[in-house]
Amino acid sequence: MASRRNFLEKLTVSAVGLPLLYHSNPLFAATEAPYQGPVLKVAIMGLGSYGTRVAEAMKDCKRAKLVGVISGTPSKIKDWQAKYDIPKKNCYNYENFDAIKDNKDIDAVYVITPNGLHKDQSIRVAKAGKHVICEKPMAVNADEAQEMVDACKAAKVHLLIGYRMHYEPKTVEVIKMRQNGEFGKVKFFQGQSGFTIGDPNQWRLNKELAGGGAMMDIGIYSINGARYMLGEEPIWVTAQETKTDPIKFKEGVDETIQFQLGFPSGAVANCLSTYNMSHLDRFFMTGSEGWVEMKPSTGYGPIKGRTHKGELDQPHITHQTLQMDGMSQLIFEGVQPIVPLDGEEGLKDMKIIDAIYRAVETGEKVAINL
Ligand code: NAD
């Protein structure tokens, strides 16, 4: 399935040609001629599976370039140096990376390590005077996220969260349709985010490194999705947890949580977050004039979807390529994506996650104040 997806992804890009795809995306409409503007020079911290995906996607970026690495594994640094042509002077480990402050050849650090490390690492990057791009979830709770926002503000650097869907063409189209009133008054969102997790010894099942369980890792897509699809901020949540395997999913590591969000307009969202069910990557939204279903809705793509008007046919472009070029444009030119992805945005999701966990614990309806 994964290789079929890769094949389709490659086919989509090579058949139409990347420049054409870029041209057809409003974000890059202005870049028909060879791009000559500023290029965001990025170091990746954490050379694991997602870090590798981002590095591969960045090969096609015009406005961003991978120039450095931060890793605790010397052999990985060597491999990456060879693969991505990274000079030795741009290679750091977790002990010495504060010295990046004296490296003029690095503008930003992309933190792609386990969630529990994001806060301290991001704050160290900010103190070194570099822009911070941090993976989701930005931290393990709202207090930590707030500290990161404050540190980046104090250091006058950007803090951007890896919400790649905010640049994904079909998602952007649906958000525009909602903004234009094409669904009428939106009343209901359904988000289903989950997969069956494997190796019981991985960091994602370790409370200290993950901050929780499925909610931190995959449920966050339904939270963020509910907000960008409905275009409102929730004011209350109720939530229920189901745990069928307490050995694998220990205390503080959620297996499955269903949660409901209420919005000021009266709209409601009904969502499922799980590490123990397969084939769950679906958004549905309905309003007085129309509806949309996206399935898959947040995977690496191609995203598929249809509305009351028919199939969504925007092109597939590797999400991380769009994201990194988009973030460069945001940093250098102030061009925002259709939905923001800065630290404040990430902080809202962390506040909602805190409220979901509180609702599970107390069994009560918890107010959310964003
Ligand atoms: P991974 O386990 O594949 O990689 C994590 C990397 O961090 C490894 O290279 C590991 O060596 C390094 N690391 C540094 N200190 C570590 C420590 N103390 N313990 C364990 N590893 C340590 O994980 P991943 O899938 O690449 O996820 C990394 C981050 O990226 C997570 O925050 C995750 O939520 C996020 N992520 C985002 C997406 C997305 O689509 N936006 C997808 C996957 C992962």
Short mmCIF file of C-alpha atoms and ligand atoms in Angstrom, two decimals:
data_model
loop_
_atom_site.label_atom_id
_atom_site.label_comp_id
_atom_site.label_asym_id
_atom_site.label_seq_id
_atom_site.Cartn_x
_atom_site.Cartn_y
_atom_site.Cartn_z
CA MET A 1 0.00 0.00 0.00
CA ALA A 2 2.80 2.36 0.99
CA SER A 3 4.76 1.59 -2.18
CA ARG A 4 1.62 2.06 -4.26
CA ARG A 5 1.16 5.43 -2.60
CA ASN A 6 4.77 6.37 -3.34
CA PHE A 7 4.30 5.29 -6.94
CA LEU A 8 1.16 7.39 -7.29
CA GLU A 9 2.87 10.32 -5.62
CA LYS A 10 5.81 10.13 -8.04
CA LEU A 11 3.52 9.62 -11.02
CA THR A 12 1.43 12.66 -10.13
CA VAL A 13 4.50 14.86 -9.88
CA SER A 14 6.46 13.58 -12.85
CA ALA A 15 3.53 13.28 -15.26
CA VAL A 16 2.50 16.88 -14.94
CA GLY A 17 5.90 18.34 -14.14
CA LEU A 18 6.79 20.11 -10.95
CA PRO A 19 7.08 23.64 -12.38
CA LEU A 20 3.56 23.36 -13.76
CA LEU A 21 2.26 22.13 -10.43
CA TYR A 22 3.95 24.99 -8.68
CA HIS A 23 2.50 27.37 -11.23
CA SER A 24 -1.00 25.99 -10.68
CA ASN A 25 -0.73 26.56 -6.93
CA PRO A 26 -1.61 30.12 -5.92
CA LEU A 27 1.25 30.09 -3.43
CA PHE A 28 3.74 29.87 -6.27
CA ALA A 29 1.85 31.71 -8.98
CA ALA A 30 4.41 34.49 -8.85
CA THR A 31 7.37 32.18 -9.43
CA GLU A 32 7.10 31.32 -13.13
CA ALA A 33 10.55 32.69 -13.87
CA PRO A 34 13.49 30.94 -12.17
CA TYR A 35 13.31 31.83 -8.52
CA GLN A 36 15.92 34.35 -7.46
CA GLY A 37 14.68 35.47 -4.06
CA PRO A 38 15.92 34.57 -0.58
CA VAL A 39 16.35 30.92 0.32
CA LEU A 40 15.67 29.71 3.87
CA LYS A 41 18.72 27.76 5.05
CA VAL A 42 17.48 25.00 7.33
CA ALA A 43 19.12 22.53 9.72
CA ILE A 44 17.12 19.46 10.68
CA MET A 45 17.31 18.27 14.29
CA GLY A 46 16.43 14.58 14.68
CA LEU A 47 17.30 12.43 11.69
CA GLY A 48 14.53 9.83 12.13
CA SER A 49 11.77 8.74 9.82
CA TYR A 50 9.94 12.05 9.50
CA GLY A 51 13.18 14.05 9.38
CA THR A 52 14.17 11.90 6.42
CA ARG A 53 10.84 12.51 4.70
CA VAL A 54 11.26 16.27 5.11
CA ALA A 55 14.85 16.14 3.80
CA GLU A 56 13.74 14.23 0.70
CA ALA A 57 10.85 16.65 0.10
CA MET A 58 13.18 19.64 0.45
CA LYS A 59 15.14 18.52 -2.61
CA ASP A 60 12.26 20.00 -4.65
CA CYS A 61 12.04 23.25 -2.70
CA LYS A 62 12.83 26.53 -4.40
CA ARG A 63 12.72 28.80 -1.40
CA ALA A 64 14.22 26.52 1.26
CA LYS A 65 17.33 24.36 1.40
CA LEU A 66 18.62 21.74 3.80
CA VAL A 67 22.08 22.92 4.84
CA GLY A 68 22.70 21.44 8.30
CA VAL A 69 21.97 18.62 10.74
CA ILE A 70 21.77 18.11 14.50
CA SER A 71 21.94 14.51 15.64
CA GLY A 72 23.25 12.33 18.45
CA THR A 73 24.39 9.64 16.02
CA PRO A 74 27.70 10.34 14.23
CA SER A 75 27.10 7.64 11.59
CA LYS A 76 23.77 9.27 10.59
CA ILE A 77 25.48 12.65 10.31
CA LYS A 78 28.03 11.11 7.94
CA ASP A 79 25.30 9.52 5.80
CA TRP A 80 23.34 12.77 5.60
CA GLN A 81 26.46 14.78 4.78
CA ALA A 82 27.09 12.54 1.79
CA LYS A 83 23.46 12.34 0.71
CA TYR A 84 22.55 16.02 1.00
CA ASP A 85 25.93 17.63 0.50
CA ILE A 86 26.11 19.10 4.01
CA PRO A 87 29.41 20.73 5.05
CA LYS A 88 31.04 19.62 8.29
CA LYS A 89 30.79 23.11 9.77
CA ASN A 90 26.96 22.79 9.69
CA CYS A 91 26.86 19.53 11.69
CA TYR A 92 26.05 19.56 15.39
CA ASN A 93 25.09 17.19 18.19
CA TYR A 94 22.65 17.68 21.08
CA GLU A 95 25.43 18.92 23.38
CA ASN A 96 27.01 21.55 21.17
CA PHE A 97 24.18 22.90 19.00
CA ASP A 98 23.89 26.18 20.94
CA ALA A 99 26.98 27.18 18.95
CA ILE A 100 24.70 27.44 15.93
CA LYS A 101 24.25 31.07 17.01
CA ASP A 102 27.62 31.85 15.40
CA ASN A 103 26.75 30.10 12.14
CA LYS A 104 25.54 32.63 9.59
CA ASP A 105 24.80 29.88 7.09
CA ILE A 106 21.81 28.56 9.07
CA ASP A 107 18.57 30.59 9.34
CA ALA A 108 16.23 28.07 10.95
CA VAL A 109 16.23 24.76 12.78
CA TYR A 110 13.47 22.21 12.17
CA VAL A 111 12.93 20.21 15.40
CA ILE A 112 11.79 16.68 14.44
CA THR A 113 12.52 14.76 17.63
CA PRO A 114 10.16 12.99 20.10
CA ASN A 115 7.48 15.34 21.47
CA GLY A 116 8.83 15.47 25.02
CA LEU A 117 12.06 17.05 23.77
CA HIS A 118 10.49 19.80 21.64
CA LYS A 119 10.20 22.46 24.32
CA ASP A 120 13.79 22.51 25.58
CA GLN A 121 15.28 22.06 22.12
CA SER A 122 13.10 24.78 20.57
CA ILE A 123 13.96 27.23 23.35
CA ARG A 124 17.69 26.54 22.88
CA VAL A 125 17.30 27.21 19.14
CA ALA A 126 15.46 30.46 19.85
CA LYS A 127 18.16 31.55 22.28
CA ALA A 128 20.71 30.91 19.54
CA GLY A 129 18.79 33.49 17.48
CA LYS A 130 17.50 31.05 14.83
CA HIS A 131 13.92 30.64 13.62
CA VAL A 132 12.22 27.58 15.08
CA ILE A 133 10.17 25.16 13.01
CA CYS A 134 8.81 22.50 15.36
CA GLU A 135 6.89 19.33 14.65
CA LYS A 136 3.43 18.66 16.02
CA PRO A 137 2.53 18.34 18.81
CA MET A 138 4.67 21.40 19.57
CA ALA A 139 4.98 20.30 23.23
CA VAL A 140 3.37 17.92 25.69
CA ASN A 141 1.01 20.45 27.30
CA ALA A 142 -0.12 24.07 27.04
CA ASP A 143 2.24 25.36 29.74
CA GLU A 144 5.25 24.11 27.79
CA ALA A 145 3.82 25.49 24.54
CA GLN A 146 3.35 28.89 26.18
CA GLU A 147 6.99 28.86 27.31
CA MET A 148 8.07 28.22 23.73
CA VAL A 149 5.90 31.04 22.39
CA ASP A 150 7.31 33.41 25.00
CA ALA A 151 10.93 32.38 24.35
CA CYS A 152 10.59 32.88 20.59
CA LYS A 153 8.92 36.24 21.09
CA ALA A 154 11.72 37.33 23.44
CA ALA A 155 14.35 36.17 20.93
CA LYS A 156 12.44 37.85 18.05
CA VAL A 157 12.43 34.67 15.98
CA HIS A 158 9.56 32.90 14.23
CA LEU A 159 8.04 29.82 15.82
CA LEU A 160 6.23 27.75 13.18
CA ILE A 161 4.57 24.36 13.68
CA GLY A 162 4.74 21.59 11.08
CA TYR A 163 1.04 21.72 10.16
CA ARG A 164 1.63 20.61 6.57
CA MET A 165 -2.12 20.38 5.78
CA HIS A 166 -2.37 24.18 5.91
CA TYR A 167 -0.57 24.21 2.53
CA GLU A 168 -2.22 21.11 1.00
CA PRO A 169 -4.16 22.13 -2.14
CA LYS A 170 -7.41 20.17 -1.61
CA THR A 171 -7.55 21.22 2.05
CA VAL A 172 -6.95 24.84 1.04
CA GLU A 173 -9.76 24.58 -1.54
CA VAL A 174 -12.24 23.26 1.03
CA ILE A 175 -11.33 26.02 3.48
CA LYS A 176 -11.87 28.59 0.71
CA MET A 177 -15.24 27.05 -0.14
CA ARG A 178 -16.28 27.31 3.50
CA GLN A 179 -15.04 30.91 3.68
CA ASN A 180 -17.07 31.70 0.54
CA GLY A 181 -20.20 30.29 2.13
CA GLU A 182 -20.50 27.37 -0.30
CA PHE A 183 -21.50 24.95 2.48
CA GLY A 184 -23.94 27.47 3.95
CA LYS A 185 -24.00 27.49 7.74
CA VAL A 186 -21.62 24.70 8.78
CA LYS A 187 -23.08 22.67 11.61
CA PHE A 188 -21.18 19.41 12.00
CA PHE A 189 -17.64 18.09 11.60
CA GLN A 190 -16.54 14.52 12.02
CA GLY A 191 -12.84 13.66 12.32
CA GLN A 192 -11.47 10.13 12.48
CA SER A 193 -7.73 9.91 13.02
CA GLY A 194 -5.96 6.70 13.88
CA PHE A 195 -3.87 3.68 13.01
CA THR A 196 -2.72 0.47 14.64
CA ILE A 197 0.61 1.14 16.30
CA GLY A 198 3.31 -1.56 16.16
CA ASP A 199 6.46 -1.96 18.30
CA PRO A 200 5.44 -1.63 21.98
CA ASN A 201 8.91 -0.29 22.86
CA GLN A 202 8.88 2.81 20.64
CA TRP A 203 9.00 6.34 22.12
CA ARG A 204 5.41 7.02 20.96
CA LEU A 205 4.24 4.68 23.76
CA ASN A 206 6.52 6.21 26.39
CA LYS A 207 4.66 8.85 28.40
CA GLU A 208 7.78 10.89 29.13
CA LEU A 209 8.86 11.18 25.48
CA ALA A 210 5.41 11.23 23.85
CA GLY A 211 3.48 13.28 26.43
CA GLY A 212 0.48 10.95 26.03
CA GLY A 213 -0.67 8.51 23.40
CA ALA A 214 -2.67 8.62 20.17
CA MET A 215 -4.13 12.06 20.96
CA MET A 216 -0.69 13.72 20.88
CA ASP A 217 0.38 11.96 17.72
CA ILE A 218 -2.65 11.50 15.49
CA GLY A 219 -5.74 12.78 17.33
CA ILE A 220 -4.25 16.26 17.00
CA TYR A 221 -5.10 16.11 13.27
CA SER A 222 -8.82 15.90 14.08
CA ILE A 223 -8.47 18.76 16.58
CA ASN A 224 -6.61 21.02 14.17
CA GLY A 225 -8.89 19.86 11.34
CA ALA A 226 -12.08 20.64 13.26
CA ARG A 227 -10.77 24.18 13.72
CA TYR A 228 -9.68 24.86 10.14
CA MET A 229 -12.66 23.11 8.54
CA LEU A 230 -15.29 24.85 10.69
CA GLY A 231 -13.35 28.12 10.94
CA GLU A 232 -14.18 28.58 14.62
CA GLU A 233 -12.56 27.95 17.99
CA PRO A 234 -14.21 25.43 20.33
CA ILE A 235 -15.64 26.53 23.67
CA TRP A 236 -16.26 23.17 25.35
CA VAL A 237 -15.28 19.53 25.14
CA THR A 238 -16.54 16.20 26.41
CA ALA A 239 -14.42 13.05 26.02
CA GLN A 240 -14.42 9.32 26.73
CA GLU A 241 -11.47 6.93 26.77
CA THR A 242 -11.45 3.24 25.87
CA LYS A 243 -8.44 1.13 26.79
CA THR A 244 -8.44 -2.49 25.63
CA ASP A 245 -4.70 -3.17 26.08
CA PRO A 246 -3.37 -1.67 29.34
CA ILE A 247 -0.04 -3.48 28.94
CA LYS A 248 0.80 -1.78 25.66
CA PHE A 249 -0.95 1.50 26.53
CA LYS A 250 0.28 2.27 30.03
CA GLU A 251 -0.91 4.91 32.49
CA GLY A 252 -0.95 8.28 30.74
CA VAL A 253 -0.69 6.78 27.24
CA ASP A 254 -4.12 6.95 25.60
CA GLU A 255 -5.16 4.20 23.23
CA THR A 256 -8.57 5.43 22.01
CA ILE A 257 -10.41 8.63 22.89
CA GLN A 258 -13.68 9.87 21.44
CA PHE A 259 -14.29 13.56 21.95
CA GLN A 260 -16.92 16.13 21.13
CA LEU A 261 -16.27 19.85 20.67
CA GLY A 262 -18.83 22.66 20.81
CA PHE A 263 -18.42 25.96 18.93
CA PRO A 264 -19.90 29.42 19.50
CA SER A 265 -22.13 29.20 16.39
CA GLY A 266 -23.74 26.04 17.72
CA ALA A 267 -21.70 23.78 15.40
CA VAL A 268 -20.44 20.55 16.94
CA ALA A 269 -17.57 18.18 16.15
CA ASN A 270 -17.45 14.48 16.90
CA CYS A 271 -13.96 12.94 16.71
CA LEU A 272 -12.07 9.71 17.27
CA SER A 273 -8.37 9.38 18.06
CA THR A 274 -6.82 5.91 18.24
CA TYR A 275 -3.65 3.81 18.17
CA ASN A 276 -5.62 0.57 17.96
CA MET A 277 -7.82 0.68 14.83
CA SER A 278 -6.92 0.72 11.16
CA HIS A 279 -8.10 2.70 8.11
CA LEU A 280 -9.08 5.83 10.02
CA ASP A 281 -8.15 9.00 8.17
CA ARG A 282 -11.40 10.74 7.33
CA PHE A 283 -12.99 14.18 7.66
CA PHE A 284 -16.66 14.93 7.00
CA MET A 285 -18.38 18.28 7.32
CA THR A 286 -21.92 19.32 6.56
CA GLY A 287 -23.71 22.64 6.38
CA SER A 288 -27.08 24.02 5.36
CA GLU A 289 -26.06 24.19 1.67
CA GLY A 290 -23.53 21.44 1.14
CA TRP A 291 -21.03 18.93 2.46
CA VAL A 292 -17.49 17.61 2.06
CA GLU A 293 -15.88 14.25 2.72
CA MET A 294 -12.09 13.81 2.66
CA LYS A 295 -10.61 10.30 2.83
CA PRO A 296 -7.70 10.17 3.26
CA SER A 297 -7.81 13.57 4.89
CA THR A 298 -4.39 14.10 6.50
CA GLY A 299 -2.07 11.28 5.33
CA TYR A 300 0.91 12.04 3.12
CA GLY A 301 -1.38 11.96 0.12
CA PRO A 302 -2.69 12.12 -2.41
CA ILE A 303 -5.57 13.46 -0.34
CA LYS A 304 -8.92 12.52 -1.83
CA GLY A 305 -12.22 14.26 -1.37
CA ARG A 306 -15.57 15.20 -2.77
CA THR A 307 -18.17 17.79 -2.01
CA HIS A 308 -21.82 18.27 -2.98
CA LYS A 309 -20.34 19.79 -6.19
CA GLY A 310 -18.18 16.80 -7.14
CA GLU A 311 -14.62 15.48 -6.80
CA LEU A 312 -11.85 17.73 -5.51
CA ASP A 313 -9.29 17.74 -8.32
CA GLN A 314 -6.48 20.00 -7.11
CA PRO A 315 -3.05 18.45 -7.84
CA HIS A 316 -1.08 16.43 -5.33
CA ILE A 317 2.21 18.09 -4.40
CA THR A 318 4.44 16.61 -1.72
CA HIS A 319 3.13 18.28 1.41
CA GLN A 320 6.50 18.92 3.01
CA THR A 321 7.83 20.60 -0.16
CA LEU A 322 4.92 23.03 -0.16
CA GLN A 323 5.23 23.55 3.60
CA MET A 324 8.92 24.40 3.57
CA ASP A 325 8.63 26.73 0.57
CA GLY A 326 5.57 28.29 2.22
CA MET A 327 7.35 28.78 5.53
CA SER A 328 10.24 30.45 3.73
CA GLN A 329 7.81 32.83 2.05
CA LEU A 330 6.19 33.49 5.42
CA ILE A 331 9.51 34.28 7.08
CA PHE A 332 10.98 36.43 4.30
CA GLU A 333 7.87 38.07 2.85
CA GLY A 334 5.25 37.80 5.59
CA VAL A 335 2.95 35.73 3.36
CA GLN A 336 0.66 33.72 5.65
CA PRO A 337 -0.96 30.41 4.68
CA ILE A 338 -4.77 30.33 4.53
CA VAL A 339 -4.77 29.19 8.18
CA PRO A 340 -1.87 30.29 10.41
CA LEU A 341 0.65 27.76 11.72
CA ASP A 342 2.60 29.79 14.22
CA GLY A 343 3.27 29.01 17.88
CA GLU A 344 -0.01 30.59 19.02
CA GLU A 345 -1.88 28.26 16.68
CA GLY A 346 -0.03 25.24 18.08
CA LEU A 347 -0.69 26.49 21.62
CA LYS A 348 -4.46 26.42 20.94
CA ASP A 349 -4.27 22.74 20.02
CA MET A 350 -2.27 22.03 23.19
CA LYS A 351 -4.92 23.82 25.29
CA ILE A 352 -7.61 21.68 23.65
CA ILE A 353 -5.59 18.49 24.29
CA ASP A 354 -5.21 19.49 27.97
CA ALA A 355 -8.99 20.02 28.13
CA ILE A 356 -9.67 16.64 26.45
CA TYR A 357 -7.51 14.83 29.01
CA ARG A 358 -9.26 16.71 31.82
CA ALA A 359 -12.67 15.75 30.38
CA VAL A 360 -11.60 12.08 30.25
CA GLU A 361 -10.37 12.23 33.83
CA THR A 362 -13.38 13.99 35.32
CA GLY A 363 -16.12 12.73 33.01
CA GLU A 364 -17.32 16.32 32.85
CA LYS A 365 -17.91 18.88 30.14
CA VAL A 366 -14.80 21.09 30.22
CA ALA A 367 -14.83 24.72 29.13
CA ILE A 368 -12.16 25.81 26.65
CA ASN A 369 -10.89 29.35 26.69
CA LEU A 370 -8.61 30.09 23.75
P1 NAD B 1 11.48 8.78 14.84
O1 NAD B 1 11.57 7.91 16.03
O2 NAD B 1 11.51 8.14 13.50
O3 NAD B 1 12.65 9.85 14.87
C1 NAD B 1 12.99 10.57 16.04
C2 NAD B 1 14.42 11.03 15.95
O4 NAD B 1 14.76 11.69 17.17
C3 NAD B 1 15.41 9.86 15.78
O5 NAD B 1 16.36 10.18 14.82
C4 NAD B 1 16.06 9.74 17.15
O6 NAD B 1 17.39 9.28 17.09
C5 NAD B 1 16.01 11.19 17.64
N1 NAD B 1 16.09 11.32 19.09
C6 NAD B 1 16.80 12.27 19.72
N2 NAD B 1 16.73 12.11 21.05
C7 NAD B 1 15.96 11.03 21.27
C8 NAD B 1 15.53 10.37 22.44
N3 NAD B 1 15.87 10.81 23.67
N4 NAD B 1 14.73 9.30 22.30
C9 NAD B 1 14.35 8.84 21.08
N5 NAD B 1 14.75 9.45 19.93
C10 NAD B 1 15.54 10.52 20.02
O7 NAD B 1 10.17 9.65 15.02
P2 NAD B 1 9.45 10.50 13.89
O8 NAD B 1 8.34 9.71 13.33
O9 NAD B 1 10.45 11.06 12.95
O10 NAD B 1 8.76 11.66 14.76
C11 NAD B 1 9.49 12.80 15.20
C12 NAD B 1 8.54 13.98 15.38
O11 NAD B 1 7.93 14.27 14.14
C13 NAD B 1 7.40 13.75 16.37
O12 NAD B 1 7.14 14.92 17.09
C14 NAD B 1 6.21 13.42 15.49
O13 NAD B 1 4.97 13.76 16.05
C15 NAD B 1 6.51 14.27 14.27
N6 NAD B 1 5.92 13.72 13.04
C16 NAD B 1 5.18 14.54 12.27
C17 NAD B 1 4.61 14.07 11.10
C18 NAD B 1 3.82 14.99 10.21
O14 NAD B 1 3.22 14.51 9.25
N7 NAD B 1 3.82 16.28 10.45
C19 NAD B 1 4.78 12.75 10.74
C20 NAD B 1 5.58 11.92 11.54
C21 NAD B 1 6.13 12.43 12.70
#
